[in-house]
């Protein structure tokens, strides 16, 4: 029987930010449930778009709804998922509740995930378009139109 000598398959080197996430997953001491919530939150395109919008400034549900052209219950559901995962914070702002990225993430794992997200999708057309609309949207005008 003849043996085939195969060259080992080498994977490309990991991006340092991705490597940090893998290290934090193994060392942060969180539960499987908490880790799963973060990955679940990041696995949806709409939630990633919301997080990228929140890099610009804090936004209320009506502003996010305006940019996404979605329903209020749908946007609220996505924000609840992001909030429960520890990826957004909320603060009452007069009549509105403003959502923003956390100033101090819960854990190094959350910090690494948010850092990786900040560095990702910079050239994506959808993200660029969302950020352009966010810069011109005004919650008072949106409320007055209804």
mmCIF file of N, CA and C in Angstrom:
data_model
loop_
_atom_site.group_PDB
_atom_site.id
_atom_site.type_symbol
_atom_site.label_atom_id
_atom_site.label_comp_id
_atom_site.label_asym_id
_atom_site.label_seq_id
_atom_site.Cartn_x
_atom_site.Cartn_y
_atom_site.Cartn_z
ATOM 1 N N UNK A 1 0.837 -1.171 0.000
ATOM 2 C CA UNK A 1 0.000 0.000 0.000
ATOM 3 C C UNK A 1 0.889 1.245 0.000
ATOM 4 N N UNK A 2 0.567 2.143 -0.863
ATOM 5 C CA UNK A 2 1.360 3.349 -0.996
ATOM 6 C C UNK A 2 0.780 4.477 -0.133
ATOM 7 N N UNK A 3 1.630 5.131 0.598
ATOM 8 C CA UNK A 3 1.189 6.238 1.453
ATOM 9 C C UNK A 3 1.305 7.546 0.696
ATOM 10 N N UNK A 4 0.293 8.323 0.853
ATOM 11 C CA UNK A 4 0.322 9.658 0.272
ATOM 12 C C UNK A 4 0.795 10.630 1.342
ATOM 13 N N UNK A 5 1.778 11.390 1.005
ATOM 14 C CA UNK A 5 2.259 12.401 1.946
ATOM 15 C C UNK A 5 1.565 13.717 1.620
ATOM 16 N N UNK A 6 0.791 14.142 2.541
ATOM 17 C CA UNK A 6 0.073 15.400 2.342
ATOM 18 C C UNK A 6 0.751 16.510 3.120
ATOM 19 N N UNK A 7 0.763 17.644 2.503
ATOM 20 C CA UNK A 7 1.288 18.809 3.205
ATOM 21 C C UNK A 7 0.231 19.265 4.208
ATOM 22 N N UNK A 8 0.673 19.692 5.370
ATOM 23 C CA UNK A 8 -0.318 20.183 6.328
ATOM 24 C C UNK A 8 -1.000 21.438 5.786
ATOM 25 N N UNK A 9 -2.275 21.533 6.067
ATOM 26 C CA UNK A 9 -3.030 22.700 5.634
ATOM 27 C C UNK A 9 -2.816 23.796 6.665
ATOM 28 N N UNK A 10 -2.271 24.882 6.211
ATOM 29 C CA UNK A 10 -2.012 25.999 7.113
ATOM 30 C C UNK A 10 -3.109 27.040 6.940
ATOM 31 N N UNK A 11 -3.679 27.428 8.048
ATOM 32 C CA UNK A 11 -4.687 28.481 7.971
ATOM 33 C C UNK A 11 -3.988 29.830 8.042
ATOM 34 N N UNK A 12 -4.610 30.856 7.488
ATOM 35 C CA UNK A 12 -3.988 32.181 7.541
ATOM 36 C C UNK A 12 -3.911 32.663 8.990
ATOM 37 N N UNK A 13 -2.951 33.513 9.294
ATOM 38 C CA UNK A 13 -2.837 33.995 10.666
ATOM 39 C C UNK A 13 -4.082 34.782 11.068
ATOM 40 N N UNK A 14 -4.452 34.649 12.334
ATOM 41 C CA UNK A 14 -5.635 35.343 12.831
ATOM 42 C C UNK A 14 -5.360 36.823 13.036
ATOM 43 N N UNK A 15 -6.350 37.605 12.745
ATOM 44 C CA UNK A 15 -6.307 39.033 13.036
ATOM 45 C C UNK A 15 -6.159 39.183 14.556
ATOM 46 N N UNK A 16 -5.301 40.082 15.042
ATOM 47 C CA UNK A 16 -5.106 40.235 16.487
ATOM 48 C C UNK A 16 -6.398 40.478 17.255
ATOM 49 N N UNK A 17 -7.343 41.236 16.684
ATOM 50 C CA UNK A 17 -8.610 41.486 17.377
ATOM 51 C C UNK A 17 -9.407 40.191 17.518
ATOM 52 N N UNK A 18 -9.418 39.361 16.462
ATOM 53 C CA UNK A 18 -10.124 38.080 16.531
ATOM 54 C C UNK A 18 -9.451 37.153 17.528
ATOM 55 N N UNK A 19 -8.141 37.171 17.558
ATOM 56 C CA UNK A 19 -7.402 36.345 18.505
ATOM 57 C C UNK A 19 -7.722 36.755 19.937
ATOM 58 N N UNK A 20 -7.822 38.072 20.176
ATOM 59 C CA UNK A 20 -8.174 38.550 21.518
ATOM 60 C C UNK A 20 -9.541 38.039 21.932
ATOM 61 N N UNK A 21 -10.494 38.035 21.000
ATOM 62 C CA UNK A 21 -11.830 37.532 21.317
ATOM 63 C C UNK A 21 -11.759 36.071 21.722
ATOM 64 N N UNK A 22 -10.999 35.266 20.976
ATOM 65 C CA UNK A 22 -10.877 33.849 21.320
ATOM 66 C C UNK A 22 -10.245 33.666 22.692
ATOM 67 N N UNK A 23 -9.249 34.472 23.004
ATOM 68 C CA UNK A 23 -8.606 34.390 24.321
ATOM 69 C C UNK A 23 -9.598 34.776 25.405
ATOM 70 N N UNK A 24 -10.361 35.859 25.199
ATOM 71 C CA UNK A 24 -11.322 36.296 26.210
ATOM 72 C C UNK A 24 -12.427 35.277 26.416
ATOM 73 N N UNK A 25 -12.856 34.623 25.343
ATOM 74 C CA UNK A 25 -13.892 33.602 25.483
ATOM 75 C C UNK A 25 -13.416 32.519 26.442
ATOM 76 N N UNK A 26 -12.149 32.159 26.330
ATOM 77 C CA UNK A 26 -11.617 31.094 27.175
ATOM 78 C C UNK A 26 -11.278 31.545 28.586
ATOM 79 N N UNK A 27 -11.093 32.842 28.803
ATOM 80 C CA UNK A 27 -10.605 33.283 30.107
ATOM 81 C C UNK A 27 -11.521 34.229 30.866
ATOM 82 N N UNK A 28 -12.562 34.742 30.276
ATOM 83 C CA UNK A 28 -13.325 35.791 30.944
ATOM 84 C C UNK A 28 -14.189 35.282 32.070
ATOM 85 N N UNK A 29 -14.377 33.983 32.191
ATOM 86 C CA UNK A 29 -15.122 33.432 33.312
ATOM 87 C C UNK A 29 -16.626 33.544 33.159
ATOM 88 N N UNK A 30 -17.088 33.945 31.998
ATOM 89 C CA UNK A 30 -18.522 34.047 31.763
ATOM 90 C C UNK A 30 -19.124 32.673 31.528
ATOM 91 N N UNK A 31 -20.423 32.640 31.567
ATOM 92 C CA UNK A 31 -21.104 31.376 31.340
ATOM 93 C C UNK A 31 -21.333 31.172 29.848
ATOM 94 N N UNK A 32 -21.657 29.956 29.512
ATOM 95 C CA UNK A 32 -21.976 29.639 28.117
ATOM 96 C C UNK A 32 -23.183 30.469 27.680
ATOM 97 N N UNK A 33 -24.141 30.648 28.584
ATOM 98 C CA UNK A 33 -25.355 31.393 28.255
ATOM 99 C C UNK A 33 -25.035 32.846 27.890
ATOM 100 N N UNK A 34 -24.156 33.494 28.672
ATOM 101 C CA UNK A 34 -23.785 34.885 28.391
ATOM 102 C C UNK A 34 -23.040 34.995 27.064
ATOM 103 N N UNK A 35 -22.131 34.065 26.840
ATOM 104 C CA UNK A 35 -21.360 34.077 25.595
ATOM 105 C C UNK A 35 -22.279 33.875 24.397
ATOM 106 N N UNK A 36 -23.219 32.957 24.527
ATOM 107 C CA UNK A 36 -24.158 32.680 23.450
ATOM 108 C C UNK A 36 -25.013 33.901 23.138
ATOM 109 N N UNK A 37 -25.404 34.655 24.170
ATOM 110 C CA UNK A 37 -26.211 35.861 23.946
ATOM 111 C C UNK A 37 -25.464 36.880 23.089
ATOM 112 N N UNK A 38 -24.171 37.031 23.343
ATOM 113 C CA UNK A 38 -23.378 37.983 22.558
ATOM 114 C C UNK A 38 -23.313 37.523 21.103
ATOM 115 N N UNK A 39 -23.006 36.247 20.891
ATOM 116 C CA UNK A 39 -22.918 35.746 19.518
ATOM 117 C C UNK A 39 -24.273 35.797 18.813
ATOM 118 N N UNK A 40 -25.346 35.509 19.552
ATOM 119 C CA UNK A 40 -26.687 35.586 18.964
ATOM 120 C C UNK A 40 -26.982 37.020 18.535
ATOM 121 N N UNK A 41 -26.633 37.968 19.396
ATOM 122 C CA UNK A 41 -26.883 39.379 19.081
ATOM 123 C C UNK A 41 -26.113 39.810 17.840
ATOM 124 N N UNK A 42 -24.901 39.316 17.684
ATOM 125 C CA UNK A 42 -24.059 39.711 16.552
ATOM 126 C C UNK A 42 -24.349 38.917 15.277
ATOM 127 N N UNK A 43 -25.212 37.913 15.376
ATOM 128 C CA UNK A 43 -25.448 37.047 14.217
ATOM 129 C C UNK A 43 -26.563 37.549 13.300
ATOM 130 N N UNK A 44 -27.144 38.684 13.622
ATOM 131 C CA UNK A 44 -28.238 39.211 12.820
ATOM 132 C C UNK A 44 -27.803 40.493 12.109
ATOM 133 N N UNK A 45 -28.069 40.580 10.818
ATOM 134 C CA UNK A 45 -27.642 41.732 10.020
ATOM 135 C C UNK A 45 -28.240 43.043 10.537
ATOM 136 N N UNK A 46 -29.507 43.020 10.915
ATOM 137 C CA UNK A 46 -30.155 44.239 11.408
ATOM 138 C C UNK A 46 -29.503 44.727 12.690
ATOM 139 N N UNK A 47 -29.182 43.804 13.599
ATOM 140 C CA UNK A 47 -28.549 44.206 14.861
ATOM 141 C C UNK A 47 -27.143 44.749 14.625
ATOM 142 N N UNK A 48 -26.421 44.171 13.683
ATOM 143 C CA UNK A 48 -25.089 44.698 13.355
ATOM 144 C C UNK A 48 -25.229 46.102 12.769
ATOM 145 N N UNK A 49 -26.228 46.308 11.915
ATOM 146 C CA UNK A 49 -26.466 47.650 11.366
ATOM 147 C C UNK A 49 -26.779 48.647 12.482
ATOM 148 N N UNK A 50 -27.577 48.227 13.458
ATOM 149 C CA UNK A 50 -27.909 49.110 14.586
ATOM 150 C C UNK A 50 -26.649 49.469 15.354
ATOM 151 N N UNK A 51 -25.807 48.487 15.644
ATOM 152 C CA UNK A 51 -24.566 48.762 16.374
ATOM 153 C C UNK A 51 -23.671 49.722 15.595
ATOM 154 N N UNK A 52 -23.588 49.540 14.289
ATOM 155 C CA UNK A 52 -22.774 50.450 13.476
ATOM 156 C C UNK A 52 -23.365 51.868 13.486
ATOM 157 N N UNK A 53 -24.695 51.994 13.496
ATOM 158 C CA UNK A 53 -25.325 53.315 13.586
ATOM 159 C C UNK A 53 -25.012 53.980 14.918
ATOM 160 N N UNK A 54 -25.000 53.185 15.982
ATOM 161 C CA UNK A 54 -24.761 53.729 17.320
ATOM 162 C C UNK A 54 -23.318 54.188 17.507
ATOM 163 N N UNK A 55 -22.430 53.828 16.587
ATOM 164 C CA UNK A 55 -21.062 54.357 16.634
ATOM 165 C C UNK A 55 -21.076 55.867 16.380
ATOM 166 N N UNK A 56 -22.069 56.336 15.635
ATOM 167 C CA UNK A 56 -22.178 57.747 15.279
ATOM 168 C C UNK A 56 -22.594 58.595 16.476
ATOM 169 N N UNK A 57 -23.704 58.182 17.123
ATOM 170 C CA UNK A 57 -24.230 58.918 18.281
ATOM 171 C C UNK A 57 -25.345 58.097 18.913
ATOM 172 N N UNK A 58 -25.775 58.462 20.136
ATOM 173 C CA UNK A 58 -26.928 57.774 20.729
ATOM 174 C C UNK A 58 -28.182 58.028 19.886
ATOM 175 N N UNK A 59 -29.020 57.003 19.781
ATOM 176 C CA UNK A 59 -30.233 57.104 18.969
ATOM 177 C C UNK A 59 -31.422 56.545 19.732
ATOM 178 N N UNK A 60 -32.610 57.082 19.450
ATOM 179 C CA UNK A 60 -33.830 56.524 20.031
ATOM 180 C C UNK A 60 -34.446 55.540 19.026
ATOM 181 N N UNK A 61 -35.454 54.813 19.478
ATOM 182 C CA UNK A 61 -36.082 53.791 18.639
ATOM 183 C C UNK A 61 -36.622 54.399 17.342
ATOM 184 N N UNK A 62 -37.264 55.569 17.443
ATOM 185 C CA UNK A 62 -37.874 56.159 16.236
ATOM 186 C C UNK A 62 -36.817 56.531 15.195
ATOM 187 N N UNK A 63 -35.634 56.956 15.633
ATOM 188 C CA UNK A 63 -34.568 57.294 14.683
ATOM 189 C C UNK A 63 -34.031 56.037 14.003
ATOM 190 N N UNK A 64 -33.834 54.989 14.783
ATOM 191 C CA UNK A 64 -33.355 53.718 14.218
ATOM 192 C C UNK A 64 -34.400 53.154 13.262
ATOM 193 N N UNK A 65 -35.663 53.240 13.670
ATOM 194 C CA UNK A 65 -36.770 52.772 12.835
ATOM 195 C C UNK A 65 -36.794 53.528 11.506
ATOM 196 N N UNK A 66 -36.570 54.821 11.551
ATOM 197 C CA UNK A 66 -36.562 55.656 10.345
ATOM 198 C C UNK A 66 -35.454 55.213 9.385
ATOM 199 N N UNK A 67 -34.264 54.948 9.928
ATOM 200 C CA UNK A 67 -33.131 54.548 9.085
ATOM 201 C C UNK A 67 -33.359 53.157 8.493
ATOM 202 N N UNK A 68 -33.827 52.220 9.323
ATOM 203 C CA UNK A 68 -34.020 50.839 8.866
ATOM 204 C C UNK A 68 -35.293 50.656 8.044
ATOM 205 N N UNK A 69 -36.203 51.633 8.134
ATOM 206 C CA UNK A 69 -37.515 51.528 7.487
ATOM 207 C C UNK A 69 -38.256 50.283 7.977
ATOM 208 N N UNK A 70 -38.141 50.030 9.280
ATOM 209 C CA UNK A 70 -38.791 48.873 9.888
ATOM 210 C C UNK A 70 -39.879 49.300 10.844
ATOM 211 N N UNK A 71 -40.514 48.317 11.463
ATOM 212 C CA UNK A 71 -41.579 48.616 12.417
ATOM 213 C C UNK A 71 -40.988 48.878 13.802
ATOM 214 N N UNK A 72 -41.722 49.620 14.615
ATOM 215 C CA UNK A 72 -41.272 49.940 15.966
ATOM 216 C C UNK A 72 -41.102 48.677 16.814
ATOM 217 N N UNK A 73 -42.066 47.727 16.795
ATOM 218 C CA UNK A 73 -41.871 46.512 17.596
ATOM 219 C C UNK A 73 -40.635 45.711 17.174
ATOM 220 N N UNK A 74 -40.364 45.666 15.878
ATOM 221 C CA UNK A 74 -39.205 44.931 15.378
ATOM 222 C C UNK A 74 -37.902 45.569 15.864
ATOM 223 N N UNK A 75 -37.803 46.898 15.755
ATOM 224 C CA UNK A 75 -36.604 47.611 16.208
ATOM 225 C C UNK A 75 -36.434 47.438 17.713
ATOM 226 N N UNK A 76 -37.532 47.546 18.464
ATOM 227 C CA UNK A 76 -37.470 47.368 19.922
ATOM 228 C C UNK A 76 -36.996 45.971 20.294
ATOM 229 N N UNK A 77 -37.445 44.980 19.542
ATOM 230 C CA UNK A 77 -37.011 43.597 19.795
ATOM 231 C C UNK A 77 -35.499 43.461 19.596
ATOM 232 N N UNK A 78 -34.985 44.035 18.514
ATOM 233 C CA UNK A 78 -33.544 43.971 18.250
ATOM 234 C C UNK A 78 -32.756 44.701 19.340
ATOM 235 N N UNK A 79 -33.245 45.854 19.775
ATOM 236 C CA UNK A 79 -32.562 46.605 20.835
ATOM 237 C C UNK A 79 -32.580 45.842 22.158
ATOM 238 N N UNK A 80 -33.684 45.151 22.434
ATOM 239 C CA UNK A 80 -33.767 44.341 23.656
ATOM 240 C C UNK A 80 -32.723 43.227 23.620
ATOM 241 N N UNK A 81 -32.574 42.582 22.481
ATOM 242 C CA UNK A 81 -31.575 41.518 22.331
ATOM 243 C C UNK A 81 -30.169 42.069 22.544
ATOM 244 N N UNK A 82 -29.877 43.227 21.960
ATOM 245 C CA UNK A 82 -28.560 43.852 22.125
ATOM 246 C C UNK A 82 -28.332 44.286 23.571
ATOM 247 N N UNK A 83 -29.375 44.794 24.210
ATOM 248 C CA UNK A 83 -29.282 45.235 25.608
ATOM 249 C C UNK A 83 -29.005 44.043 26.532
ATOM 250 N N UNK A 84 -29.751 42.959 26.332
ATOM 251 C CA UNK A 84 -29.575 41.762 27.166
ATOM 252 C C UNK A 84 -28.206 41.124 26.960
ATOM 253 N N UNK A 85 -27.623 41.317 25.795
ATOM 254 C CA UNK A 85 -26.285 40.783 25.521
ATOM 255 C C UNK A 85 -25.192 41.692 26.081
ATOM 256 N N UNK A 86 -25.569 42.878 26.556
ATOM 257 C CA UNK A 86 -24.587 43.810 27.110
ATOM 258 C C UNK A 86 -23.861 44.626 26.056
ATOM 259 N N UNK A 87 -24.449 44.727 24.861
ATOM 260 C CA UNK A 87 -23.788 45.443 23.769
ATOM 261 C C UNK A 87 -24.295 46.871 23.588
ATOM 262 N N UNK A 88 -25.412 47.226 24.234
ATOM 263 C CA UNK A 88 -25.900 48.610 24.223
ATOM 264 C C UNK A 88 -26.371 48.993 25.621
ATOM 265 N N UNK A 89 -26.385 50.296 25.859
ATOM 266 C CA UNK A 89 -26.923 50.855 27.099
ATOM 267 C C UNK A 89 -28.094 51.754 26.720
ATOM 268 N N UNK A 90 -28.975 51.985 27.687
ATOM 269 C CA UNK A 90 -30.084 52.904 27.431
ATOM 270 C C UNK A 90 -30.125 53.957 28.524
ATOM 271 N N UNK A 91 -30.603 55.136 28.140
ATOM 272 C CA UNK A 91 -30.714 56.238 29.087
ATOM 273 C C UNK A 91 -31.926 57.073 28.701
ATOM 274 N N UNK A 92 -32.760 57.384 29.687
ATOM 275 C CA UNK A 92 -33.939 58.212 29.438
ATOM 276 C C UNK A 92 -33.480 59.622 29.084
ATOM 277 N N UNK A 93 -34.046 60.135 28.003
ATOM 278 C CA UNK A 93 -33.686 61.466 27.517
ATOM 279 C C UNK A 93 -34.983 62.216 27.214
ATOM 280 N N UNK A 94 -35.578 62.824 28.229
ATOM 281 C CA UNK A 94 -36.862 63.500 28.059
ATOM 282 C C UNK A 94 -37.946 62.491 27.746
ATOM 283 N N UNK A 95 -38.589 62.656 26.600
ATOM 284 C CA UNK A 95 -39.649 61.734 26.192
ATOM 285 C C UNK A 95 -39.105 60.442 25.593
ATOM 286 N N UNK A 96 -37.847 60.436 25.233
ATOM 287 C CA UNK A 96 -37.262 59.315 24.518
ATOM 288 C C UNK A 96 -36.316 58.517 25.397
ATOM 289 N N UNK A 97 -36.029 57.306 24.943
ATOM 290 C CA UNK A 97 -34.968 56.496 25.547
ATOM 291 C C UNK A 97 -33.874 56.407 24.497
ATOM 292 N N UNK A 98 -32.710 56.913 24.845
ATOM 293 C CA UNK A 98 -31.583 56.918 23.908
ATOM 294 C C UNK A 98 -30.736 55.672 24.132
ATOM 295 N N UNK A 99 -30.413 54.989 23.055
ATOM 296 C CA UNK A 99 -29.551 53.807 23.107
ATOM 297 C C UNK A 99 -28.180 54.199 22.587
ATOM 298 N N UNK A 100 -27.155 53.637 23.203
ATOM 299 C CA UNK A 100 -25.780 53.935 22.790
ATOM 300 C C UNK A 100 -24.899 52.733 23.076
ATOM 301 N N UNK A 101 -23.713 52.755 22.502
ATOM 302 C CA UNK A 101 -22.728 51.723 22.810
ATOM 303 C C UNK A 101 -22.220 51.982 24.224
ATOM 304 N N UNK A 102 -21.918 50.931 24.974
ATOM 305 C CA UNK A 102 -21.471 51.137 26.358
ATOM 306 C C UNK A 102 -20.130 51.861 26.435
ATOM 307 N N UNK A 103 -20.041 52.815 27.372
ATOM 308 C CA UNK A 103 -18.770 53.511 27.597
ATOM 309 C C UNK A 103 -17.764 52.564 28.235
ATOM 310 N N UNK A 104 -18.253 51.752 29.172
ATOM 311 C CA UNK A 104 -17.408 50.752 29.831
ATOM 312 C C UNK A 104 -18.073 49.392 29.642
ATOM 313 N N UNK A 105 -17.630 48.618 28.650
ATOM 314 C CA UNK A 105 -18.220 47.296 28.427
ATOM 315 C C UNK A 105 -18.115 46.410 29.667
ATOM 316 N N UNK A 106 -19.087 45.491 29.807
ATOM 317 C CA UNK A 106 -19.176 44.612 30.980
ATOM 318 C C UNK A 106 -17.891 43.836 31.240
ATOM 319 N N UNK A 107 -17.330 43.283 30.186
ATOM 320 C CA UNK A 107 -16.169 42.399 30.325
ATOM 321 C C UNK A 107 -15.170 42.692 29.207
ATOM 322 N N UNK A 108 -13.955 42.177 29.335
ATOM 323 C CA UNK A 108 -13.001 42.302 28.226
ATOM 324 C C UNK A 108 -13.523 41.647 26.942
ATOM 325 N N UNK A 109 -14.320 40.603 27.087
ATOM 326 C CA UNK A 109 -14.909 39.933 25.923
ATOM 327 C C UNK A 109 -15.834 40.891 25.170
ATOM 328 N N UNK A 110 -16.698 41.599 25.904
ATOM 329 C CA UNK A 110 -17.588 42.583 25.281
ATOM 330 C C UNK A 110 -16.773 43.692 24.615
ATOM 331 N N UNK A 111 -15.735 44.149 25.304
ATOM 332 C CA UNK A 111 -14.878 45.211 24.756
ATOM 333 C C UNK A 111 -14.223 44.756 23.456
ATOM 334 N N UNK A 112 -13.725 43.519 23.436
ATOM 335 C CA UNK A 112 -13.067 42.996 22.234
ATOM 336 C C UNK A 112 -14.062 42.845 21.087
ATOM 337 N N UNK A 113 -15.272 42.373 21.389
ATOM 338 C CA UNK A 113 -16.291 42.210 20.347
ATOM 339 C C UNK A 113 -16.671 43.562 19.749
ATOM 340 N N UNK A 114 -16.847 44.577 20.605
ATOM 341 C CA UNK A 114 -17.203 45.910 20.113
ATOM 342 C C UNK A 114 -16.051 46.550 19.333
ATOM 343 N N UNK A 115 -14.818 46.307 19.780
ATOM 344 C CA UNK A 115 -13.650 46.829 19.063
ATOM 345 C C UNK A 115 -13.562 46.208 17.672
ATOM 346 N N UNK A 116 -13.754 44.903 17.598
ATOM 347 C CA UNK A 116 -13.721 44.222 16.305
ATOM 348 C C UNK A 116 -14.821 44.757 15.388
ATOM 349 N N UNK A 117 -15.993 44.990 15.952
ATOM 350 C CA UNK A 117 -17.099 45.513 15.156
ATOM 351 C C UNK A 117 -16.793 46.924 14.648
ATOM 352 N N UNK A 118 -16.166 47.754 15.497
ATOM 353 C CA UNK A 118 -15.817 49.128 15.078
ATOM 354 C C UNK A 118 -14.870 49.114 13.880
ATOM 355 N N UNK A 119 -13.975 48.126 13.852
ATOM 356 C CA UNK A 119 -12.984 48.050 12.777
ATOM 357 C C UNK A 119 -13.523 47.341 11.534
ATOM 358 N N UNK A 120 -14.699 46.737 11.651
ATOM 359 C CA UNK A 120 -15.277 45.966 10.552
ATOM 360 C C UNK A 120 -16.262 46.809 9.748
ATOM 361 N N UNK A 121 -16.519 46.373 8.543
ATOM 362 C CA UNK A 121 -17.559 46.922 7.671
ATOM 363 C C UNK A 121 -17.406 48.413 7.380
ATOM 364 N N UNK A 122 -16.186 48.902 7.442
ATOM 365 C CA UNK A 122 -15.938 50.327 7.208
ATOM 366 C C UNK A 122 -16.303 50.713 5.774
ATOM 367 N N UNK A 123 -16.049 49.831 4.834
ATOM 368 C CA UNK A 123 -16.308 50.136 3.423
ATOM 369 C C UNK A 123 -17.664 49.620 2.936
ATOM 370 N N UNK A 124 -18.455 49.027 3.813
ATOM 371 C CA UNK A 124 -19.741 48.461 3.413
ATOM 372 C C UNK A 124 -20.712 49.573 3.007
ATOM 373 N N UNK A 125 -21.349 49.413 1.853
ATOM 374 C CA UNK A 125 -22.248 50.448 1.318
ATOM 375 C C UNK A 125 -23.480 50.657 2.197
ATOM 376 N N UNK A 126 -24.049 49.579 2.717
ATOM 377 C CA UNK A 126 -25.234 49.701 3.575
ATOM 378 C C UNK A 126 -24.903 50.486 4.834
ATOM 379 N N UNK A 127 -23.766 50.175 5.448
ATOM 380 C CA UNK A 127 -23.343 50.870 6.665
ATOM 381 C C UNK A 127 -23.092 52.345 6.369
ATOM 382 N N UNK A 128 -22.440 52.630 5.257
ATOM 383 C CA UNK A 128 -22.190 54.031 4.879
ATOM 384 C C UNK A 128 -23.502 54.792 4.695
ATOM 385 N N UNK A 129 -24.452 54.154 4.010
ATOM 386 C CA UNK A 129 -25.751 54.787 3.765
ATOM 387 C C UNK A 129 -26.487 55.029 5.087
ATOM 388 N N UNK A 130 -26.464 54.019 5.976
ATOM 389 C CA UNK A 130 -27.112 54.167 7.285
ATOM 390 C C UNK A 130 -26.522 55.339 8.059
ATOM 391 N N UNK A 131 -25.200 55.440 8.072
ATOM 392 C CA UNK A 131 -24.541 56.518 8.821
ATOM 393 C C UNK A 131 -24.844 57.891 8.215
ATOM 394 N N UNK A 132 -24.987 57.955 6.900
ATOM 395 C CA UNK A 132 -25.350 59.217 6.249
ATOM 396 C C UNK A 132 -26.750 59.650 6.677
ATOM 397 N N UNK A 133 -27.688 58.707 6.683
ATOM 398 C CA UNK A 133 -29.062 59.022 7.091
ATOM 399 C C UNK A 133 -29.095 59.408 8.569
ATOM 400 N N UNK A 134 -28.336 58.689 9.409
ATOM 401 C CA UNK A 134 -28.297 58.988 10.844
ATOM 402 C C UNK A 134 -27.828 60.417 11.088
ATOM 403 N N UNK A 135 -26.868 60.871 10.307
ATOM 404 C CA UNK A 135 -26.338 62.220 10.525
ATOM 405 C C UNK A 135 -27.373 63.306 10.222
ATOM 406 N N UNK A 136 -28.392 62.975 9.434
ATOM 407 C CA UNK A 136 -29.398 63.982 9.086
ATOM 408 C C UNK A 136 -30.739 63.773 9.784
ATOM 409 N N UNK A 137 -30.915 62.670 10.495
ATOM 410 C CA UNK A 137 -32.205 62.369 11.114
ATOM 411 C C UNK A 137 -32.350 63.144 12.426
ATOM 412 N N UNK A 138 -33.601 63.561 12.701
ATOM 413 C CA UNK A 138 -33.894 64.324 13.906
ATOM 414 C C UNK A 138 -35.165 63.758 14.532
ATOM 415 N N UNK A 139 -35.073 63.304 15.766
ATOM 416 C CA UNK A 139 -36.213 62.640 16.411
ATOM 417 C C UNK A 139 -37.431 63.548 16.545
ATOM 418 N N UNK A 140 -37.226 64.833 16.720
ATOM 419 C CA UNK A 140 -38.360 65.751 16.864
ATOM 420 C C UNK A 140 -39.115 65.857 15.539
ATOM 421 N N UNK A 141 -38.384 65.957 14.427
ATOM 422 C CA UNK A 141 -39.031 66.010 13.112
ATOM 423 C C UNK A 141 -39.783 64.721 12.819
ATOM 424 N N UNK A 142 -39.196 63.582 13.191
ATOM 425 C CA UNK A 142 -39.850 62.289 12.960
ATOM 426 C C UNK A 142 -41.155 62.228 13.734
ATOM 427 N N UNK A 143 -41.138 62.677 14.989
ATOM 428 C CA UNK A 143 -42.326 62.648 15.834
ATOM 429 C C UNK A 143 -43.402 63.582 15.286
ATOM 430 N N UNK A 144 -43.010 64.737 14.798
ATOM 431 C CA UNK A 144 -43.976 65.716 14.269
ATOM 432 C C UNK A 144 -44.636 65.237 12.981
ATOM 433 N N UNK A 145 -43.957 64.404 12.206
ATOM 434 C CA UNK A 145 -44.515 63.893 10.948
ATOM 435 C C UNK A 145 -45.657 62.925 11.180
ATOM 436 N N UNK A 146 -45.652 62.269 12.321
ATOM 437 C CA UNK A 146 -46.655 61.216 12.572
ATOM 438 C C UNK A 146 -48.001 61.775 12.927
#
